[in-house]
Amino acid sequence: MSRPITIRQIAKKANVSIGTVSHVINETANVREKLRIRVLDAIRSLGYQPSQLARGLRRNQTSMLVMMIPDVTNPFFPAVIRGVEDVAFQYKYRLVLCNSDNDHRKESLYLNEMQSYRPAGWLVIPSVDSDMATHFSAKTSGPPVVCLDRQAQGWNGDVVLVANEAGAYSATRHLLRMGHRQLAVITGPLHLENAVERLNGFKRALSEANVPIDANYIQEGRFERSSGHVAAKRLLCMLPRPTAIFACNDLMALGALLAAREVGLHCPDEISIVGFDNLDFAEFTAPPLTTVHQPGYQLGATAARLLADRIVGSREAPQRIVLPTELRMRNSVAPPSG
Amino acid sequence: MSRPITIRQIAKKANVSIGTVSHVINETANVREKLRIRVLDAIRSLGYQPSQLARGLRRNQTSMLVMMIPDVTNPFFPAVIRGVEDVAFQYKYRLVLCNSDNDHRKESLYLNEMQSYRPAGWLVIPSVDSDMATHFSAKTSGPPVVCLDRQAQGWNGDVVLVANEAGAYSATRHLLRMGHRQLAVITGPLHLENAVERLNGFKRALSEANVPIDANYIQEGRFERSSGHVAAKRLLCMLPRPTAIFACNDLMALGALLAAREVGLHCPDEISIVGFDNLDFAEFTAPPLTTVHQPGYQLGATAARLLADRIVGSREAPQRIVLPTELRMRNSVAPPSG
DNA sequence: CATCTGGATTGAAACGTTTTATAATTCCTC
DNA sequence: GAGGAATTATAAAACGTTTCAATCCAGATG
């Protein structure tokens, strides 16, 4: 097993010291043009690549960014990842991806362990009940961290979010404007910040319109299709039956769509449904889903950009960036039939 | 900036040499129970984590797996990633994710650069025109590589695939059995191995049934929704019009569904459509899409398992594993109307 | 010509591990 | 209790960089 080329071989070939080679690579000192060229030639001709491990060990920091994510399989996240990856690549950082599985124990494990790779920074979409706040606050020094998409319990560092409350508000307003008065909501897990924000938007719209809120019409789901399905089924059997359902994400909206179909209720004529996320498929459900668009790619990209700034030393006060959402009207809502 | 705990501090606290500490950590030599406990206690009480960088440097290998992927944003891949991640985690490997963007230049760049992190192994879904074969064959030694999902040009190492030909064949058979004789196909980019395999399955079914193949009915797409859309539009304007379309992935099938809707053709009554992939949303299109299921999670998991075997030294001949596909019948196909 | 100056170059230490060769200890056996 | 054989423990070298202090050198200055 032939070991790769080292800086020493370059130094020998270019007839300089290894310090000089290092200096030309990192542009960390002036070196005479003549030598510089000799070194560069040697590097090119031998196909040398500095060992990131040695470099990382010495500098106590690598060029990796580690990103914690609840689950790649959740169709909202890939766009976020892509946003991160694109700007990371541009800044020459590399992405290590960890799935916490929404389990804060697995998250902790990853957080602890990846530390010993000395990443340049952290990007974390906190899991349910994440202890990232205590994890990172313990070590006041250490690489910068930005929290994405969900505000973790107790976290007061940088965070970039999406306008959950406002999005939910506008979705609900839309329903109200169409004449609905019996509005139900299928929320996300209510220990998730963004889930409660969406619920709050819903409630605010209702109370501003003086429409009473029926506690039975608030069903807690888990942001998964199946939970939307069961919640909708429950809702659709109630008397009086709600005329519209706001599902706090598209997956659950899909479940609701299914449930309506099973119960024999036609959407949107007999039941209006609106979602949240605007996943790719939302255009193609039957009927096409009216939903609140979340800028996933932007979310990832701005978080990564913010992180990159921190890494090079930005010392501003912690930021809280919230990206706008936008209602996308399609065909899953209509005026109530009655 | 307080540096983290090192092995030296553990050694001091436990009053042993650093070599001993290393041995208890790695179980690489017998150490007396008494000392062992002292060391373990010290580790626990100081919260020590060995530096992966130092370890990797010394051993010339880390516990990272790097995975190349054309694009996270393609909804087929997350399941594959998840499969990989789950078994990687189980084997204590960590995943570095790289998006080649389907650009073999970006892929090469990543391949070259990640090398200097000394990953334990590589998992690659080759980009279009990938030169992974030449890249890796140059260095006969080095960490093991397994190729996923697509057979890269010239690659003759381990590879795990999906039964593309058979899947396409069974989809086409289904169409034939329903009575269709004017069958069109929207293929993937034909320099992709899996795209031609699917086309071959289609052709074989037709020729076995003695149904002639109209060259105009073979349209090349790019595995993206938009290309399926334009191809379908073209197809639906032809005379005679095909009565069924086999789209070689679900994204393109979706595009075709859209095109049909735009042209005013009802699916399945006036045009049958079948896809390939069985993405999550396939159940929920209008009408629900009949499609060929690909075991994405399995694909990732078995590839990772194979890689893990190689890493610990399995020296068997290169394997070629092909995972079965399966037709999922839903409502986007019906007998032809004429 | 000697001295000084300041930039270019270098040697060597350090980063935190693993691992090998050697030294120290323990345990038998006589 | 001595001698030798196992067994355990250790010191030191290596992994491939970066970086600091020290050296070197060319040219300017007196």
Coordinates of C-alpha atoms in Angstrom, one line a residue, chain A:
Chain A
M1 CA 0.0 0.0 0.0
S2 CA 1.9 3.0 -1.3
R3 CA 1.4 6.0 0.9
P4 CA 0.5 9.2 -0.9
I5 CA 2.9 12.0 -1.7
T6 CA 3.9 14.1 1.2
I7 CA 5.1 17.7 1.6
R8 CA 8.6 16.3 2.2
Q9 CA 8.8 14.8 -1.3
I10 CA 7.7 18.1 -2.8
A11 CA 10.4 19.9 -0.8
K12 CA 13.0 17.5 -1.9
K13 CA 12.0 17.7 -5.6
A14 CA 11.8 21.5 -5.5
N15 CA 15.0 21.7 -3.5
V16 CA 13.6 23.8 -0.7
S17 CA 12.6 23.3 2.9
I18 CA 9.2 21.9 3.8
G19 CA 8.5 25.2 5.5
T20 CA 8.8 27.0 2.2
V21 CA 6.5 24.5 0.5
S22 CA 3.9 25.1 3.2
H23 CA 4.3 28.8 2.7
V24 CA 3.6 28.7 -1.0
I25 CA 0.6 26.5 -0.5
N26 CA -0.9 28.7 2.1
E27 CA 0.4 32.0 1.0
T28 CA 1.5 32.6 4.5
A29 CA 4.8 34.3 3.8
N30 CA 6.5 35.8 0.8
V31 CA 8.6 33.5 -1.2
R32 CA 10.8 34.5 -4.2
E33 CA 9.0 33.9 -7.5
K34 CA 11.7 31.6 -8.7
L35 CA 11.2 29.2 -5.8
R36 CA 7.5 29.6 -5.8
I37 CA 7.4 28.3 -9.3
R38 CA 9.7 25.4 -8.6
V39 CA 7.4 24.4 -5.8
L40 CA 4.3 24.7 -7.8
D41 CA 5.7 22.7 -10.6
A42 CA 6.8 19.9 -8.2
I43 CA 3.3 19.9 -6.7
R44 CA 1.7 19.7 -10.1
S45 CA 4.0 17.1 -11.4
L46 CA 3.7 14.7 -8.5
G47 CA 0.0 15.4 -8.0
Y48 CA 0.4 16.3 -4.4
Q49 CA -2.6 17.0 -2.1
P50 CA -1.9 18.1 1.4
S51 CA -3.2 15.8 4.1
Q52 CA -6.3 17.3 5.6
L53 CA -5.7 15.2 8.6
A54 CA -2.3 16.5 9.4
R55 CA -3.3 20.0 8.6
G56 CA -6.4 19.7 10.7
L57 CA -4.5 18.2 13.6
R58 CA -1.9 21.0 13.5
R59 CA -4.4 23.8 13.0
N60 CA -7.0 22.3 15.3
Q61 CA -9.6 22.8 12.7
T62 CA -10.6 21.2 9.4
S63 CA -12.7 22.4 6.5
M64 CA -15.6 20.2 7.3
L65 CA -19.0 21.5 8.2
V66 CA -21.2 19.1 10.0
M67 CA -24.9 19.2 9.5
M68 CA -27.4 17.6 11.8
I69 CA -30.7 16.8 10.3
P70 CA -33.7 14.9 11.7
D71 CA -34.2 12.7 8.7
V72 CA -33.1 13.0 5.0
T73 CA -36.1 11.1 4.1
N74 CA -38.4 14.0 5.1
P75 CA -39.0 15.6 1.7
F76 CA -38.6 19.1 3.0
F77 CA -35.0 18.7 4.0
P78 CA -33.2 17.8 0.8
A79 CA -33.7 21.3 -0.5
V80 CA -32.2 22.7 2.7
I81 CA -29.2 20.4 2.4
R82 CA -28.7 21.4 -1.2
G83 CA -28.7 25.0 -0.2
V84 CA -26.1 24.4 2.5
E85 CA -24.0 22.2 0.2
D86 CA -23.9 24.8 -2.6
V87 CA -22.6 27.6 -0.5
A88 CA -20.4 25.3 1.5
F89 CA -18.8 24.1 -1.7
Q90 CA -18.3 27.6 -2.9
Y91 CA -16.5 28.5 0.3
K92 CA -14.5 25.2 0.0
Y93 CA -16.1 23.6 3.0
R94 CA -17.1 20.0 2.9
L95 CA -20.4 18.6 4.3
V96 CA -20.7 15.8 6.8
L97 CA -24.3 14.8 7.2
C98 CA -25.8 13.2 10.3
N99 CA -29.3 12.0 10.7
S100 CA -30.5 12.4 14.2
D101 CA -33.6 10.4 13.5
N102 CA -35.3 13.0 15.5
D103 CA -33.9 11.3 18.6
H104 CA -32.1 13.6 20.8
R105 CA -29.9 10.8 22.2
K106 CA -28.6 10.0 18.7
E107 CA -28.2 13.7 18.1
S108 CA -26.1 14.1 21.3
L109 CA -24.0 11.1 20.3
Y110 CA -23.2 12.6 16.9
L111 CA -22.6 16.0 18.4
N112 CA -20.1 14.6 20.8
E113 CA -18.4 12.3 18.4
M114 CA -18.1 14.6 15.5
Q115 CA -16.4 17.1 17.7
S116 CA -13.2 15.1 17.5
Y117 CA -13.0 15.7 13.8
R118 CA -12.6 19.4 14.6
P119 CA -15.2 20.7 12.1
A120 CA -15.0 24.3 11.1
G121 CA -18.6 24.8 12.1
W122 CA -22.0 23.3 12.8
L123 CA -25.3 23.5 11.1
V124 CA -28.1 21.9 13.1
I125 CA -31.7 21.3 12.6
P126 CA -32.5 20.3 16.1
S127 CA -34.3 17.1 16.8
V128 CA -37.3 16.9 19.0
D129 CA -36.3 17.7 22.6
S130 CA -32.8 18.6 21.4
D131 CA -30.2 19.4 24.0
M132 CA -28.0 21.3 21.6
A133 CA -28.4 24.4 23.7
T134 CA -26.8 22.8 26.7
H135 CA -24.4 20.8 24.6
F136 CA -22.9 23.9 22.9
S137 CA -23.2 26.4 25.7
A138 CA -21.1 24.3 28.0
K139 CA -18.1 25.0 25.7
T140 CA -18.2 28.7 25.2
S141 CA -15.3 28.5 22.9
G142 CA -15.2 26.1 19.9
P143 CA -16.4 26.4 16.4
P144 CA -19.5 28.4 15.6
V145 CA -23.0 26.9 15.4
V146 CA -26.1 27.9 13.6
C147 CA -29.5 26.6 14.3
L148 CA -31.8 26.0 11.4
D149 CA -35.5 25.7 10.7
R150 CA -36.5 25.1 14.3
Q151 CA -35.6 27.2 17.3
A152 CA -34.1 24.7 19.8
Q153 CA -35.1 24.9 23.4
G154 CA -32.9 27.4 25.2
W155 CA -30.7 28.2 22.2
N156 CA -29.7 31.8 22.0
G157 CA -27.1 31.7 19.3
D158 CA -27.6 32.3 15.6
V159 CA -30.7 30.9 14.1
V160 CA -32.4 31.1 10.7
L161 CA -36.0 30.3 10.5
V162 CA -39.0 30.6 8.3
A163 CA -42.0 32.8 9.0
N164 CA -44.1 30.0 10.4
E165 CA -46.6 32.2 12.3
A166 CA -47.2 34.5 9.3
G167 CA -47.5 31.7 6.9
A168 CA -50.1 29.9 9.0
Y169 CA -51.9 33.2 9.5
S170 CA -52.2 33.8 5.8
A171 CA -53.3 30.3 5.1
T172 CA -56.0 30.6 7.7
R173 CA -57.0 34.1 6.5
H174 CA -57.5 32.6 3.1
L175 CA -59.8 30.0 4.4
L176 CA -61.7 32.6 6.3
R177 CA -62.0 34.8 3.3
M178 CA -63.5 31.9 1.4
G179 CA -66.3 31.9 3.9
H180 CA -65.3 29.0 6.2
R181 CA -66.2 29.3 9.9
Q182 CA -65.7 25.8 11.0
L183 CA -61.9 25.5 10.8
A184 CA -59.9 22.6 12.1
V185 CA -56.1 22.4 12.4
I186 CA -53.8 19.4 12.4
T187 CA -50.7 20.6 14.2
G188 CA -47.2 19.3 14.4
P189 CA -45.8 17.9 17.7
L190 CA -46.3 20.8 20.0
H191 CA -43.0 20.6 21.7
L192 CA -41.6 21.8 18.4
E193 CA -41.2 25.5 18.3
N194 CA -42.3 25.7 14.6
A195 CA -45.3 23.6 15.3
V196 CA -46.6 26.0 18.0
E197 CA -45.8 29.0 15.8
R198 CA -48.0 27.6 13.1
L199 CA -50.7 26.9 15.5
N200 CA -50.4 30.5 16.8
G201 CA -50.8 31.9 13.3
F202 CA -53.9 29.9 12.9
K203 CA -55.4 31.0 16.2
R204 CA -54.5 34.7 15.6
A205 CA -56.4 34.7 12.3
L206 CA -59.4 33.1 13.9
S207 CA -59.5 35.4 16.9
E208 CA -59.0 38.5 14.7
A209 CA -62.0 37.4 12.7
N210 CA -64.0 36.7 15.9
V211 CA -64.4 33.1 14.9
P212 CA -64.6 30.9 18.0
I213 CA -62.0 28.1 18.3
D214 CA -63.4 24.7 19.0
A215 CA -60.8 22.8 21.1
N216 CA -61.9 19.5 19.4
Y217 CA -60.9 21.0 16.1
I218 CA -57.3 21.2 17.2
Q219 CA -55.6 17.9 16.6
E220 CA -51.9 17.2 17.3
G221 CA -50.1 15.2 14.7
R222 CA -46.4 14.3 14.2
F223 CA -45.6 15.9 10.9
E224 CA -46.0 12.5 9.2
R225 CA -48.5 11.4 6.6
S226 CA -50.0 8.7 8.8
S227 CA -50.7 11.1 11.7
G228 CA -52.4 13.5 9.3
H229 CA -54.5 10.7 8.1
V230 CA -55.7 9.6 11.5
A231 CA -56.3 13.1 12.7
A232 CA -58.3 13.9 9.6
K233 CA -60.3 10.8 10.0
R234 CA -61.2 11.8 13.6
L235 CA -62.0 15.3 12.4
L236 CA -64.3 14.2 9.6
C237 CA -66.4 12.2 11.9
M238 CA -67.2 15.0 14.2
L239 CA -70.5 16.8 14.4
P240 CA -70.7 19.5 13.2
R241 CA -68.0 18.5 10.8
P242 CA -65.4 21.2 10.0
T243 CA -65.6 22.6 6.5
A244 CA -61.9 23.2 6.3
I245 CA -58.7 21.7 7.6
F246 CA -55.3 23.5 7.9
A247 CA -52.7 20.8 8.0
C248 CA -49.4 22.1 9.4
N249 CA -47.3 20.4 6.8
D250 CA -47.9 18.9 3.4
L251 CA -47.3 15.3 4.4
M252 CA -50.2 15.6 6.9
A253 CA -52.2 17.4 4.3
L254 CA -51.7 14.5 2.0
G255 CA -52.9 12.2 4.8
A256 CA -55.9 14.4 5.2
L257 CA -56.6 14.2 1.5
L258 CA -56.5 10.5 1.6
A259 CA -58.8 10.4 4.6
A260 CA -61.3 12.6 2.9
R261 CA -61.2 10.3 -0.1
E262 CA -61.8 7.2 2.1
V263 CA -64.7 8.8 3.9
G264 CA -66.2 9.7 0.6
L265 CA -65.9 13.5 1.0
H266 CA -64.9 15.4 -2.1
C267 CA -62.1 18.0 -1.8
P268 CA -62.6 20.9 -2.2
D269 CA -66.3 20.8 -2.6
E270 CA -67.1 19.2 0.7
I271 CA -63.9 19.8 2.6
S272 CA -61.2 22.3 2.0
I273 CA -57.6 21.4 2.9
V274 CA -54.5 23.6 3.0
G275 CA -51.0 22.5 3.7
F276 CA -47.7 23.9 4.6
D277 CA -44.3 23.4 2.9
N278 CA -45.1 23.4 -0.7
L279 CA -43.2 20.1 -1.4
D280 CA -42.6 19.3 -5.0
F281 CA -45.5 17.0 -5.2
A282 CA -48.0 19.5 -3.9
E283 CA -48.8 20.6 -7.4
F284 CA -49.7 17.1 -8.4
T285 CA -52.0 15.8 -5.8
A286 CA -55.7 15.4 -6.6
P287 CA -56.7 18.1 -6.2
P288 CA -53.5 20.2 -6.4
L289 CA -52.8 21.3 -2.9
T290 CA -53.1 24.9 -1.7
T291 CA -50.2 25.3 0.6
V292 CA -47.8 27.7 2.2
H293 CA -44.4 27.8 0.5
Q294 CA -41.3 27.5 2.6
P295 CA -38.0 28.6 1.0
G296 CA -36.0 25.4 1.8
Y297 CA -33.1 26.1 -0.4
Q298 CA -32.8 29.7 0.8
L299 CA -33.0 28.5 4.4
G300 CA -30.0 26.2 3.9
A301 CA -28.1 28.7 1.9
T302 CA -28.4 31.7 4.2
A303 CA -27.6 29.5 7.2
A304 CA -24.5 28.3 5.6
R305 CA -23.5 31.8 4.6
L306 CA -24.0 33.0 8.1
L307 CA -22.0 30.2 9.4
A308 CA -19.2 31.0 7.0
D309 CA -19.1 34.5 8.2
R310 CA -18.8 33.3 11.8
I311 CA -16.0 31.0 10.9
V312 CA -13.9 33.8 9.5
G313 CA -14.5 35.6 12.7
S314 CA -17.6 37.7 12.6
R315 CA -18.4 38.7 16.1
E316 CA -21.7 40.5 15.8
A317 CA -24.5 39.8 18.2
P318 CA -26.4 36.5 17.5
Q319 CA -28.7 36.9 14.6
R320 CA -32.2 35.7 14.1
I321 CA -33.1 35.7 10.5
V322 CA -36.6 34.8 9.4
L323 CA -37.3 34.0 5.8
P324 CA -40.7 34.9 4.4
T325 CA -43.3 32.3 3.5
E326 CA -45.9 32.7 0.8
L327 CA -49.3 31.2 0.2
R328 CA -49.6 29.2 -3.1
M329 CA -53.2 28.9 -4.1
R330 CA -54.2 25.8 -6.0
N331 CA -57.4 23.8 -6.0
S332 CA -57.8 22.2 -2.6
V333 CA -59.9 25.0 -1.2
A334 CA -63.3 26.3 -2.1
P335 CA -66.1 28.0 -0.3
P336 CA -68.0 25.8 2.1
S337 CA -70.9 23.9 0.6
G338 CA -73.6 24.6 3.2

